[in-house]
GROMACS .gro file of C-alpha atoms in nm:
model
  263
    1MET     CA    1   0.019  -0.054   0.000
    2SER     CA    2   0.190   0.303  -0.108
    3VAL     CA    3   0.142   0.676   0.099
    4ALA     CA    4  -0.122   0.909   0.067
    5VAL     CA    5   0.036   1.165   0.314
    6ARG     CA    6   0.350   1.234   0.422
    7VAL     CA    7   0.415   1.466   0.666
    8GLU     CA    8   0.748   1.568   0.769
    9HIS     CA    9   0.916   1.778   1.058
   10LEU     CA   10   0.572   2.011   1.017
   11SER     CA   11   0.581   2.336   1.252
   12LYS     CA   12   0.329   2.655   1.216
   13GLU     CA   13   0.449   2.947   1.386
   14TYR     CA   14   0.161   3.250   1.468
   15ARG     CA   15   0.225   3.593   1.617
   16LEU     CA   16   0.016   3.707   1.895
   17GLY     CA   17  -0.233   3.985   1.848
   18VAL     CA   18  -0.147   4.031   1.446
   19ILE     CA   19  -0.526   4.131   1.261
   20GLY     CA   20  -0.560   3.897   0.953
   21ASN     CA   21  -0.181   3.622   1.003
   22GLY     CA   22  -0.169   3.361   0.900
   23SER     CA   23  -0.389   3.358   0.582
   24LEU     CA   24  -0.193   3.214   0.294
   25TYR     CA   25  -0.122   3.561   0.108
   26LYS     CA   26   0.040   3.676   0.350
   27ASP     CA   27   0.178   3.325   0.512
   28ILE     CA   28   0.444   3.387   0.170
   29GLN     CA   29   0.547   3.748   0.189
   30SER     CA   30   0.633   3.691   0.553
   31TRP     CA   31   0.827   3.348   0.430
   32VAL     CA   32   0.962   3.527   0.136
   33ALA     CA   33   1.073   3.878   0.320
   34LYS     CA   34   1.213   3.582   0.622
   35LYS     CA   35   1.427   3.385   0.289
   36ARG     CA   36   1.583   3.801   0.135
   37GLY     CA   37   1.718   3.879   0.530
   38LYS     CA   38   1.414   4.127   0.494
   39PRO     CA   39   1.177   4.161   0.788
   40ASP     CA   40   0.853   4.059   0.835
   41PRO     CA   41   0.620   4.267   0.651
   42TRP     CA   42   0.343   4.235   0.863
   43VAL     CA   43   0.438   4.345   1.210
   44PRO     CA   44   0.445   4.708   1.249
   45ILE     CA   45   0.756   4.847   1.282
   46ASP     CA   46   0.712   4.962   1.656
   47GLU     CA   47   0.659   4.619   1.772
   48ARG     CA   48   0.989   4.442   1.593
   49SER     CA   49   1.156   4.512   1.878
   50LYS     CA   50   0.883   4.338   2.072
   51ILE     CA   51   0.823   4.019   1.827
   52GLY     CA   52   1.031   3.723   2.030
   53ARG     CA   53   0.749   3.761   2.271
   54GLN     CA   54   0.517   3.750   2.009
   55HIS     CA   55   0.569   3.457   1.832
   56PHE     CA   56   0.302   3.156   1.906
   57TRP     CA   57   0.391   2.793   1.776
   58ALA     CA   58   0.101   2.599   1.685
   59LEU     CA   59   0.260   2.315   1.595
   60LYS     CA   60   0.574   2.195   1.697
   61ASP     CA   61   0.808   1.954   1.439
   62VAL     CA   62   0.525   1.716   1.322
   63SER     CA   63   0.609   1.383   1.175
   64PHE     CA   64   0.358   1.050   1.048
   65GLU     CA   65   0.229   0.896   0.748
   66VAL     CA   66  -0.107   0.802   0.644
   67GLU     CA   67  -0.139   0.480   0.403
   68GLN     CA   68  -0.340   0.523   0.070
   69GLY     CA   69  -0.696   0.454   0.191
   70GLU     CA   70  -0.571   0.410   0.559
   71ARG     CA   71  -0.897   0.612   0.799
   72LEU     CA   72  -0.619   0.839   1.061
   73GLY     CA   73  -0.819   1.005   1.317
   74ILE     CA   74  -0.658   1.296   1.484
   75ILE     CA   75  -0.734   1.365   1.897
   76GLY     CA   76  -0.598   1.621   2.158
   77ARG     CA   77  -0.726   1.896   2.353
   78ASN     CA   78  -0.875   2.225   2.230
   79GLY     CA   79  -0.541   2.454   2.123
   80ALA     CA   80  -0.384   2.131   2.062
   81GLY     CA   81  -0.294   2.217   1.699
   82LYS     CA   82  -0.542   2.019   1.525
   83SER     CA   83  -0.779   2.278   1.268
   84THR     CA   84  -0.382   2.410   1.228
   85LEU     CA   85  -0.285   2.075   1.068
   86LEU     CA   86  -0.572   2.035   0.895
   87LYS     CA   87  -0.497   2.392   0.793
   88ILE     CA   88  -0.141   2.344   0.599
   89LEU     CA   89  -0.320   1.981   0.431
   90SER     CA   90  -0.584   2.156   0.324
   91ARG     CA   91  -0.358   2.409   0.124
   92ILE     CA   92  -0.566   2.706   0.334
   93THR     CA   93  -0.251   2.839   0.532
   94ALA     CA   94   0.163   2.759   0.529
   95PRO     CA   95   0.384   2.596   0.655
   96THR     CA   96   0.653   2.833   0.894
   97SER     CA   97   0.914   2.503   0.814
   98GLY     CA   98   0.861   2.146   0.744
   99VAL     CA   99   0.744   1.909   0.424
  100VAL     CA  100   0.365   1.796   0.361
  101LYS     CA  101   0.316   1.554   0.036
  102MET     CA  102   0.032   1.398  -0.028
  103LYS     CA  103  -0.043   1.205  -0.354
  104GLY     CA  104  -0.383   1.298  -0.498
  105ARG     CA  105  -0.698   1.571  -0.459
  106VAL     CA  106  -0.792   1.728  -0.138
  107GLY     CA  107  -1.100   1.765  -0.045
  108SER     CA  108  -1.211   1.907   0.283
  109LEU     CA  109  -1.460   1.998   0.546
  110LEU     CA  110  -1.334   2.184   0.799
  111GLU     CA  111  -1.512   2.568   0.877
  112VAL     CA  112  -1.896   2.607   0.801
  113GLY     CA  113  -1.901   2.804   0.467
  114THR     CA  114  -1.534   2.684   0.326
  115GLY     CA  115  -1.489   2.652   0.025
  116PHE     CA  116  -1.893   2.771  -0.093
  117HIS     CA  117  -1.954   3.103  -0.217
  118PRO     CA  118  -2.246   3.218  -0.033
  119GLU     CA  119  -2.402   3.432  -0.287
  120LEU     CA  120  -2.432   3.159  -0.509
  121THR     CA  121  -2.744   2.802  -0.512
  122GLY     CA  122  -2.645   2.441  -0.362
  123ARG     CA  123  -2.675   2.383  -0.697
  124GLU     CA  124  -2.379   2.625  -0.829
  125ASN     CA  125  -2.149   2.519  -0.508
  126ILE     CA  126  -2.166   2.124  -0.630
  127TYR     CA  127  -2.041   2.239  -0.953
  128LEU     CA  128  -1.825   2.539  -0.821
  129ASN     CA  129  -1.607   2.262  -0.622
  130GLY     CA  130  -1.602   1.964  -0.887
  131ALA     CA  131  -1.398   2.268  -1.112
  132ILE     CA  132  -1.145   2.331  -0.841
  133LEU     CA  133  -1.092   1.967  -0.739
  134GLY     CA  134  -1.048   1.987  -1.170
  135MET     CA  135  -1.314   1.740  -1.234
  136LYS     CA  136  -1.519   1.809  -1.560
  137LYS     CA  137  -1.890   1.907  -1.601
  138ALA     CA  138  -1.938   1.537  -1.706
  139ASP     CA  139  -1.827   1.395  -1.385
  140ILE     CA  140  -2.011   1.593  -1.122
  141ASP     CA  141  -2.338   1.571  -1.322
  142ARG     CA  142  -2.260   1.186  -1.242
  143ASN     CA  143  -2.239   1.251  -0.887
  144PHE     CA  144  -2.507   1.529  -0.869
  145ASP     CA  145  -2.793   1.362  -0.786
  146ALA     CA  146  -2.606   1.158  -0.491
  147ILE     CA  147  -2.445   1.473  -0.378
  148VAL     CA  148  -2.816   1.563  -0.363
  149ALA     CA  149  -2.987   1.283  -0.197
  150PHE     CA  150  -2.775   1.260   0.023
  151SER     CA  151  -2.755   1.609   0.180
  152GLU     CA  152  -3.157   1.595   0.188
  153ILE     CA  153  -3.117   1.893   0.036
  154SER     CA  154  -3.412   1.879  -0.258
  155GLY     CA  155  -3.674   2.150  -0.430
  156GLU     CA  156  -3.642   2.448  -0.421
  157PHE     CA  157  -3.352   2.472  -0.158
  158ILE     CA  158  -3.059   2.376  -0.360
  159ASP     CA  159  -3.115   2.650  -0.613
  160THR     CA  160  -3.106   2.884  -0.319
  161PRO     CA  161  -2.842   3.083  -0.222
  162VAL     CA  162  -2.638   2.901  -0.003
  163LYS     CA  163  -2.651   3.212   0.274
  164ARG     CA  164  -2.971   3.136   0.336
  165TYR     CA  165  -2.954   2.832   0.451
  166SER     CA  166  -2.904   2.658   0.848
  167SER     CA  167  -2.620   2.588   0.962
  168GLY     CA  168  -2.736   2.223   0.956
  169MET     CA  169  -2.818   2.278   0.583
  170PHE     CA  170  -2.459   2.417   0.534
  171VAL     CA  171  -2.284   2.111   0.677
  172ARG     CA  172  -2.531   1.867   0.492
  173LEU     CA  173  -2.434   1.975   0.181
  174ALA     CA  174  -2.041   2.065   0.226
  175PHE     CA  175  -2.008   1.670   0.340
  176ALA     CA  176  -2.208   1.579   0.046
  177VAL     CA  177  -2.014   1.780  -0.169
  178ALA     CA  178  -1.700   1.691  -0.010
  179ALA     CA  179  -1.762   1.335   0.005
  180PHE     CA  180  -1.909   1.220  -0.337
  181LEU     CA  181  -1.679   1.479  -0.569
  182ASN     CA  182  -1.383   1.253  -0.654
  183SER     CA  183  -1.056   1.385  -0.394
  184GLU     CA  184  -0.800   1.105  -0.320
  185ILE     CA  185  -0.836   1.238   0.006
  186LEU     CA  186  -1.108   1.346   0.259
  187ILE     CA  187  -1.057   1.574   0.514
  188ALA     CA  188  -1.298   1.676   0.755
  189ASP     CA  189  -1.320   1.839   1.093
  190GLU     CA  190  -1.530   1.872   1.426
  191VAL     CA  191  -1.782   2.133   1.198
  192LEU     CA  192  -2.006   1.765   1.174
  193ALA     CA  193  -2.116   1.884   1.480
  194VAL     CA  194  -2.335   2.060   1.370
  195GLY     CA  195  -2.527   1.814   1.271
  196ASP     CA  196  -2.811   1.592   1.458
  197GLN     CA  197  -2.698   1.300   1.546
  198LYS     CA  198  -2.841   1.039   1.257
  199PHE     CA  199  -2.668   1.289   1.005
  200GLN     CA  200  -2.323   1.205   1.189
  201GLU     CA  201  -2.392   0.862   1.175
  202LYS     CA  202  -2.416   0.890   0.795
  203CYS     CA  203  -2.172   1.032   0.741
  204ILE     CA  204  -1.963   0.845   0.930
  205GLY     CA  205  -2.063   0.496   0.763
  206LYS     CA  206  -2.000   0.698   0.434
  207MET     CA  207  -1.659   0.768   0.537
  208ARG     CA  208  -1.636   0.415   0.591
  209ASP     CA  209  -1.795   0.383   0.317
  210VAL     CA  210  -1.539   0.547   0.036
  211SER     CA  211  -1.242   0.419   0.272
  212VAL     CA  212  -1.308   0.108   0.252
  213ASN     CA  213  -1.474   0.058  -0.137
  214GLU     CA  214  -1.297   0.358  -0.353
  215GLY     CA  215  -0.938   0.288  -0.148
  216ARG     CA  216  -0.997   0.722  -0.039
  217THR     CA  217  -0.802   0.822   0.252
  218VAL     CA  218  -0.947   1.004   0.558
  219LEU     CA  219  -0.834   1.233   0.829
  220PHE     CA  220  -1.075   1.327   1.115
  221VAL     CA  221  -1.126   1.543   1.368
  222SER     CA  222  -1.350   1.481   1.645
  223HIS     CA  223  -1.381   1.539   1.987
  224ASN     CA  224  -1.586   1.231   2.049
  225LEU     CA  225  -1.384   0.980   2.094
  226GLY     CA  226  -1.701   0.712   2.026
  227ALA     CA  227  -1.737   0.884   1.660
  228ILE     CA  228  -1.336   0.807   1.610
  229ARG     CA  229  -1.284   0.460   1.779
  230ALA     CA  230  -1.602   0.405   1.495
  231LEU     CA  231  -1.431   0.480   1.196
  232CYS     CA  232  -1.075   0.483   1.239
  233GLN     CA  233  -0.846   0.248   1.196
  234SER     CA  234  -0.496   0.495   1.341
  235GLY     CA  235  -0.469   0.767   1.581
  236ILE     CA  236  -0.302   1.045   1.681
  237LEU     CA  237  -0.237   1.259   1.998
  238LEU     CA  238  -0.164   1.618   1.999
  239GLU     CA  239  -0.054   1.856   2.264
  240HIS     CA  240   0.069   2.205   2.247
  241GLY     CA  241   0.130   2.113   1.902
  242ILE     CA  242   0.343   1.837   1.966
  243LEU     CA  243   0.270   1.503   1.862
  244THR     CA  244   0.301   1.293   2.154
  245MET     CA  245   0.202   0.966   2.026
  246ALA     CA  246   0.070   0.729   1.679
  247GLY     CA  247  -0.083   0.370   1.682
  248PRO     CA  248  -0.330   0.206   1.658
  249VAL     CA  249  -0.657   0.432   1.734
  250GLU     CA  250  -0.787   0.193   2.074
  251GLU     CA  251  -0.412   0.262   2.215
  252VAL     CA  252  -0.444   0.631   2.151
  253THR     CA  253  -0.802   0.733   2.275
  254LYS     CA  254  -0.699   0.491   2.574
  255ARG     CA  255  -0.385   0.712   2.638
  256TYR     CA  256  -0.589   1.099   2.555
  257GLU     CA  257  -0.893   0.919   2.823
  258GLU     CA  258  -0.585   0.814   3.067
  259GLU     CA  259  -0.463   1.229   3.043
  260LEU     CA  260  -0.770   1.359   3.054
  261ALA     CA  261  -0.873   1.182   3.322
  262ASN     CA  262  -0.553   1.341   3.468
  263GLY     CA  263  -0.650   1.619   3.408
   0.00000   0.00000   0.00000
């Protein structure tokens, strides 16, 4: 089995108190300035002398591999670096250092609204996301009915601008798009918690299905350890941006539960 995701010595640094820091555009500008030995353009001149006190490492020297078709659970407390890791893997933000190698297209379901244009209808957003993944219109056409059926959004709502959707409707459509469009790697964050229990179970079943039957790789973040165990084969545990354990999901979740019990 080939490696679908390889993360090598990945680190991500943020500056506290800098509004808007962390976007890919600003990350690239900061990186170029650093390589050229010039001051960071996003640090105010009167603050550069205090830069050492403003830095925060969201991730520090994280390394792991995920095989094709594997389902990996990523767990840890709030602020452990889980969402930052997924944003880097989804190419929403750039790492400060380290390497990420991913084999195939990536379908991401992170914050509500990521990848969707609020003024476009549900139908238009399905085609927009397919185009972003590099799919042809004919391929999207073949998956369209399945996406709509899975999302349980039908009738006039599929042709309504998504800005009028409830958060639950938004998540249902976003997950269906990510799951049915042909990305080789599927990334899902805690955003699934917005949906009801029945739909969460439906999503977990679908992620297992695309992994087993289509060989797609799944990376899943959740505070619900039952959902992690139900879906994932392996897991990694993050603590303060550091990967502290990787292995079979039962062992990793047990270690995390012990840490929670000990405070």
